[in-house]
């Protein structure tokens, strides 16, 4: 036997590639929604809670959050933003863009060690319609990562219609969710959360440096919706 043959025999077999659709069980995670009293946050809280997730909605004022939680039902609780962050395993950021930086900066301690999922779209509006803004850090998600050095930041849930999310007559949301992040394990948690909502699927879409394009696409969807009187979403083909 040659030394080459011997080396080939000793080489360990390569492990099979991980199935990208083999996602973790996230049913036991507590999901907090900062900005849970706004249309997007309230809609996400409703859909996740209806799917069986434990959800806490947050607001600057606890009484506003409690009122929103009562309206949503399905066991949703309301608390101020700090308590929501402390009690949650995964925190979705659905606050208005103009309050994004201040909100996260004020919650740096409470969000330490948490998986933070940013779904904020930096947009401007004028007489021509919606247009994308580019934050100094590159995107809302990258701003979150810069402000929260002790958190794990992902980005997702940007392209969802708040109208459809909140409509109890609609059983399924026909859309894919683009999920971005630095760590595969974190991305897969977010994908799995998206997949708990009937009709929805989470699809990995790159690292946080690619978040600007995903956030910006909402301006295009707003134009689609206005022209066609629709609540458009996205589907990724061939995956």
CSV table of C-alpha atoms in Angstrom, one decimal:
chain,number,residue,atom,x,y,z
A,1,UNK,CA,0.0,0.0,0.0
A,2,UNK,CA,1.4,3.4,-0.9
A,3,UNK,CA,1.5,6.3,1.5
A,4,UNK,CA,-1.1,8.0,-0.7
A,5,UNK,CA,-3.4,5.0,-0.3
A,6,UNK,CA,-2.9,5.0,3.4
A,7,UNK,CA,-3.7,8.7,3.8
A,8,UNK,CA,-6.9,8.3,1.7
A,9,UNK,CA,-8.0,5.5,4.0
A,10,UNK,CA,-7.4,7.6,7.1
A,11,UNK,CA,-9.2,10.7,5.8
A,12,UNK,CA,-12.4,11.2,7.7
A,13,UNK,CA,-15.6,11.0,5.7
A,14,UNK,CA,-17.1,14.4,5.1
A,15,UNK,CA,-20.3,15.0,7.0
A,16,UNK,CA,-23.4,15.4,4.9
A,17,UNK,CA,-24.5,18.9,4.3
A,18,UNK,CA,-27.0,20.2,6.7
A,19,UNK,CA,-30.6,20.4,5.3
A,20,UNK,CA,-31.3,24.2,5.1
A,21,UNK,CA,-34.9,23.5,6.0
A,22,UNK,CA,-34.0,21.5,9.2
A,23,UNK,CA,-35.0,24.3,11.6
A,24,UNK,CA,-35.0,24.3,15.4
A,25,UNK,CA,-38.1,24.0,17.6
A,26,UNK,CA,-38.8,27.5,18.8
A,27,UNK,CA,-42.2,26.9,20.3
A,28,UNK,CA,-40.9,27.4,23.9
A,29,UNK,CA,-39.3,30.8,23.2
A,30,UNK,CA,-40.8,34.0,24.6
A,31,UNK,CA,-41.0,36.7,21.8
A,32,UNK,CA,-41.1,40.4,22.8
A,33,UNK,CA,-42.2,43.0,20.3
A,34,UNK,CA,-40.9,46.5,20.8
A,35,UNK,CA,-43.4,48.8,19.1
A,36,UNK,CA,-46.1,46.3,19.7
A,37,UNK,CA,-48.8,48.9,19.9
A,38,UNK,CA,-48.2,50.0,16.2
A,39,UNK,CA,-49.8,48.3,13.2
A,40,UNK,CA,-46.8,46.1,12.2
A,41,UNK,CA,-45.8,45.1,15.7
A,42,UNK,CA,-49.4,44.4,16.7
A,43,UNK,CA,-49.9,42.3,13.6
A,44,UNK,CA,-46.8,40.2,14.2
A,45,UNK,CA,-47.7,39.7,17.8
A,46,UNK,CA,-51.2,38.6,16.8
A,47,UNK,CA,-49.9,36.1,14.2
A,48,UNK,CA,-47.2,34.6,16.4
A,49,UNK,CA,-49.5,34.3,19.5
A,50,UNK,CA,-52.3,32.8,17.4
A,51,UNK,CA,-49.7,30.2,16.2
A,52,UNK,CA,-49.0,29.3,19.9
A,53,UNK,CA,-46.0,31.5,20.7
A,54,UNK,CA,-45.7,33.3,24.0
A,55,UNK,CA,-45.7,37.0,23.1
A,56,UNK,CA,-45.2,40.2,25.1
A,57,UNK,CA,-45.8,43.5,23.4
A,58,UNK,CA,-43.8,46.5,24.6
A,59,UNK,CA,-44.4,50.3,24.5
A,60,UNK,CA,-42.9,53.3,26.2
A,61,UNK,CA,-46.0,53.4,28.3
A,62,UNK,CA,-47.0,50.1,30.0
A,63,UNK,CA,-50.7,50.9,30.0
A,64,UNK,CA,-50.7,51.4,26.2
A,65,UNK,CA,-49.0,48.0,25.8
A,66,UNK,CA,-51.5,46.3,28.2
A,67,UNK,CA,-54.4,47.8,26.2
A,68,UNK,CA,-52.9,46.5,22.9
A,69,UNK,CA,-52.3,43.1,24.5
A,70,UNK,CA,-55.9,42.9,25.6
A,71,UNK,CA,-57.0,43.8,22.1
A,72,UNK,CA,-54.8,41.2,20.5
A,73,UNK,CA,-55.8,38.4,22.8
A,74,UNK,CA,-54.4,34.8,22.5
A,75,UNK,CA,-52.5,35.2,25.8
A,76,UNK,CA,-50.4,38.2,24.8
A,77,UNK,CA,-49.1,40.3,27.7
A,78,UNK,CA,-48.2,44.0,27.7
A,79,UNK,CA,-45.4,45.7,29.5
A,80,UNK,CA,-43.1,48.7,29.1
A,81,UNK,CA,-40.2,48.3,26.6
A,82,UNK,CA,-37.6,47.5,29.3
A,83,UNK,CA,-39.6,44.8,31.0
A,84,UNK,CA,-40.5,43.3,27.6
A,85,UNK,CA,-36.8,43.1,26.6
A,86,UNK,CA,-35.9,41.6,30.0
A,87,UNK,CA,-38.5,38.9,29.9
A,88,UNK,CA,-38.1,37.8,26.2
A,89,UNK,CA,-35.7,35.4,24.6
A,90,UNK,CA,-36.2,36.9,21.1
A,91,UNK,CA,-37.0,40.6,20.7
A,92,UNK,CA,-38.5,42.0,17.5
A,93,UNK,CA,-37.9,45.7,16.9
A,94,UNK,CA,-40.9,47.2,15.1
A,95,UNK,CA,-40.6,50.8,16.3
A,96,UNK,CA,-40.9,53.8,13.9
A,97,UNK,CA,-37.6,54.6,12.1
A,98,UNK,CA,-37.3,58.1,13.7
A,99,UNK,CA,-37.3,56.5,17.2
A,100,UNK,CA,-35.2,53.5,16.3
A,101,UNK,CA,-31.8,54.6,17.5
A,102,UNK,CA,-32.9,56.2,20.8
A,103,UNK,CA,-35.1,53.2,21.7
A,104,UNK,CA,-32.3,50.7,21.2
A,105,UNK,CA,-29.7,52.8,22.9
A,106,UNK,CA,-31.9,53.1,26.0
A,107,UNK,CA,-32.4,49.3,26.1
A,108,UNK,CA,-28.8,48.2,25.6
A,109,UNK,CA,-28.6,46.6,29.0
A,110,UNK,CA,-31.9,44.8,28.8
A,111,UNK,CA,-31.2,43.5,25.4
A,112,UNK,CA,-27.7,42.2,26.3
A,113,UNK,CA,-27.4,38.5,25.3
A,114,UNK,CA,-30.7,38.6,23.5
A,115,UNK,CA,-31.5,37.7,19.8
A,116,UNK,CA,-32.8,41.0,18.4
A,117,UNK,CA,-34.7,40.9,15.1
A,118,UNK,CA,-34.9,44.3,13.4
A,119,UNK,CA,-37.8,44.8,11.0
A,120,UNK,CA,-37.6,48.6,10.7
A,121,UNK,CA,-37.6,50.2,7.2
A,122,UNK,CA,-35.9,53.6,7.0
A,123,UNK,CA,-38.2,55.4,4.5
A,124,UNK,CA,-39.0,58.9,3.5
A,125,UNK,CA,-42.2,60.2,1.8
A,126,UNK,CA,-42.8,63.1,-0.5
A,127,UNK,CA,-45.3,63.9,-3.3
A,128,UNK,CA,-43.7,61.2,-5.5
A,129,UNK,CA,-44.3,58.5,-2.9
A,130,UNK,CA,-42.0,56.4,-0.6
A,131,UNK,CA,-38.3,56.3,-1.0
A,132,UNK,CA,-35.5,54.6,0.8
A,133,UNK,CA,-33.2,56.3,3.3
A,134,UNK,CA,-29.7,55.1,3.9
A,135,UNK,CA,-28.6,55.3,7.6
A,136,UNK,CA,-25.0,56.2,8.3
A,137,UNK,CA,-24.3,52.6,9.5
A,138,UNK,CA,-25.7,51.3,6.2
A,139,UNK,CA,-29.1,50.0,7.3
A,140,UNK,CA,-31.5,49.9,10.3
A,141,UNK,CA,-30.2,46.4,11.1
A,142,UNK,CA,-26.6,47.6,11.0
A,143,UNK,CA,-27.4,50.5,13.2
A,144,UNK,CA,-29.0,48.1,15.7
A,145,UNK,CA,-25.8,45.9,15.7
A,146,UNK,CA,-23.7,49.0,16.3
A,147,UNK,CA,-25.8,50.2,19.2
A,148,UNK,CA,-26.2,46.7,20.7
A,149,UNK,CA,-22.7,45.2,20.8
A,150,UNK,CA,-23.7,42.6,23.4
A,151,UNK,CA,-26.8,41.4,21.5
A,152,UNK,CA,-27.1,39.1,18.5
A,153,UNK,CA,-28.8,41.0,15.7
A,154,UNK,CA,-30.7,39.6,12.8
A,155,UNK,CA,-33.1,41.3,10.3
A,156,UNK,CA,-36.5,40.0,9.1
A,157,UNK,CA,-40.2,40.6,8.7
A,158,UNK,CA,-39.7,43.8,6.5
A,159,UNK,CA,-42.2,43.1,3.7
A,160,UNK,CA,-45.3,42.1,5.5
A,161,UNK,CA,-48.6,44.0,5.2
A,162,UNK,CA,-49.8,45.2,8.6
A,163,UNK,CA,-53.4,45.2,7.2
A,164,UNK,CA,-53.1,41.4,6.4
A,165,UNK,CA,-51.3,40.6,9.6
A,166,UNK,CA,-54.1,42.1,11.7
A,167,UNK,CA,-57.1,40.8,9.7
A,168,UNK,CA,-58.7,37.9,11.7
A,169,UNK,CA,-60.6,36.8,8.5
A,170,UNK,CA,-57.3,35.9,6.8
A,171,UNK,CA,-56.0,32.5,7.9
A,172,UNK,CA,-52.7,32.4,5.9
A,173,UNK,CA,-50.2,35.1,4.9
A,174,UNK,CA,-48.9,34.2,1.4
A,175,UNK,CA,-45.3,35.4,1.6
A,176,UNK,CA,-41.7,34.6,2.2
A,177,UNK,CA,-39.7,36.4,4.9
A,178,UNK,CA,-36.1,37.4,4.0
A,179,UNK,CA,-33.9,36.7,7.0
A,180,UNK,CA,-30.4,38.2,7.4
A,181,UNK,CA,-27.8,37.6,10.1
A,182,UNK,CA,-24.3,36.8,11.0
A,183,UNK,CA,-24.8,33.4,12.7
A,184,UNK,CA,-26.6,30.5,11.1
A,185,UNK,CA,-28.1,29.4,14.4
A,186,UNK,CA,-29.7,32.8,15.0
A,187,UNK,CA,-31.0,33.0,11.4
A,188,UNK,CA,-32.5,29.6,11.7
A,189,UNK,CA,-34.4,30.6,14.9
A,190,UNK,CA,-35.9,33.5,13.0
A,191,UNK,CA,-36.7,31.3,10.0
A,192,UNK,CA,-38.5,28.9,12.3
A,193,UNK,CA,-40.5,31.7,14.0
A,194,UNK,CA,-41.6,32.9,10.6
A,195,UNK,CA,-42.5,29.4,9.6
A,196,UNK,CA,-44.9,29.1,12.6
A,197,UNK,CA,-47.2,31.6,10.9
A,198,UNK,CA,-49.4,29.7,8.3
A,199,UNK,CA,-48.5,30.5,4.7
A,200,UNK,CA,-45.2,32.1,5.7
A,201,UNK,CA,-41.7,30.8,5.2
A,202,UNK,CA,-38.3,32.2,6.3
A,203,UNK,CA,-35.6,32.3,3.7
A,204,UNK,CA,-31.9,33.1,4.4
A,205,UNK,CA,-30.9,36.2,2.4
A,206,UNK,CA,-27.4,37.1,3.5
A,207,UNK,CA,-25.4,38.9,6.1
A,208,UNK,CA,-26.4,42.1,7.8
A,209,UNK,CA,-24.3,44.1,5.3
A,210,UNK,CA,-27.1,43.2,2.7
A,211,UNK,CA,-29.9,44.5,4.9
A,212,UNK,CA,-30.2,47.9,3.1
A,213,UNK,CA,-31.5,46.3,-0.1
A,214,UNK,CA,-34.1,44.3,1.8
A,215,UNK,CA,-35.2,47.3,3.9
A,216,UNK,CA,-35.3,49.5,0.8
A,217,UNK,CA,-37.5,47.1,-1.2
A,218,UNK,CA,-40.5,48.2,1.0
A,219,UNK,CA,-40.6,51.5,-0.9
A,220,UNK,CA,-41.1,49.5,-4.1
A,221,UNK,CA,-43.9,47.4,-2.5
A,222,UNK,CA,-45.6,50.5,-1.4
A,223,UNK,CA,-45.7,51.7,-5.0
A,224,UNK,CA,-47.0,48.3,-6.1
A,225,UNK,CA,-49.8,48.5,-3.5
A,226,UNK,CA,-50.8,52.0,-4.4
A,227,UNK,CA,-51.0,51.2,-8.1
A,228,UNK,CA,-52.8,47.8,-7.8
A,229,UNK,CA,-54.8,48.5,-4.6
A,230,UNK,CA,-53.0,45.4,-3.1
A,231,UNK,CA,-51.1,44.2,0.0
A,232,UNK,CA,-48.2,42.7,-1.9
A,233,UNK,CA,-45.6,40.4,-0.4
A,234,UNK,CA,-42.7,38.4,-1.9
A,235,UNK,CA,-42.1,34.8,-2.9
A,236,UNK,CA,-38.6,33.5,-3.7
A,237,UNK,CA,-38.7,30.9,-6.5
A,238,UNK,CA,-36.7,27.6,-6.8
A,239,UNK,CA,-35.8,27.2,-3.1
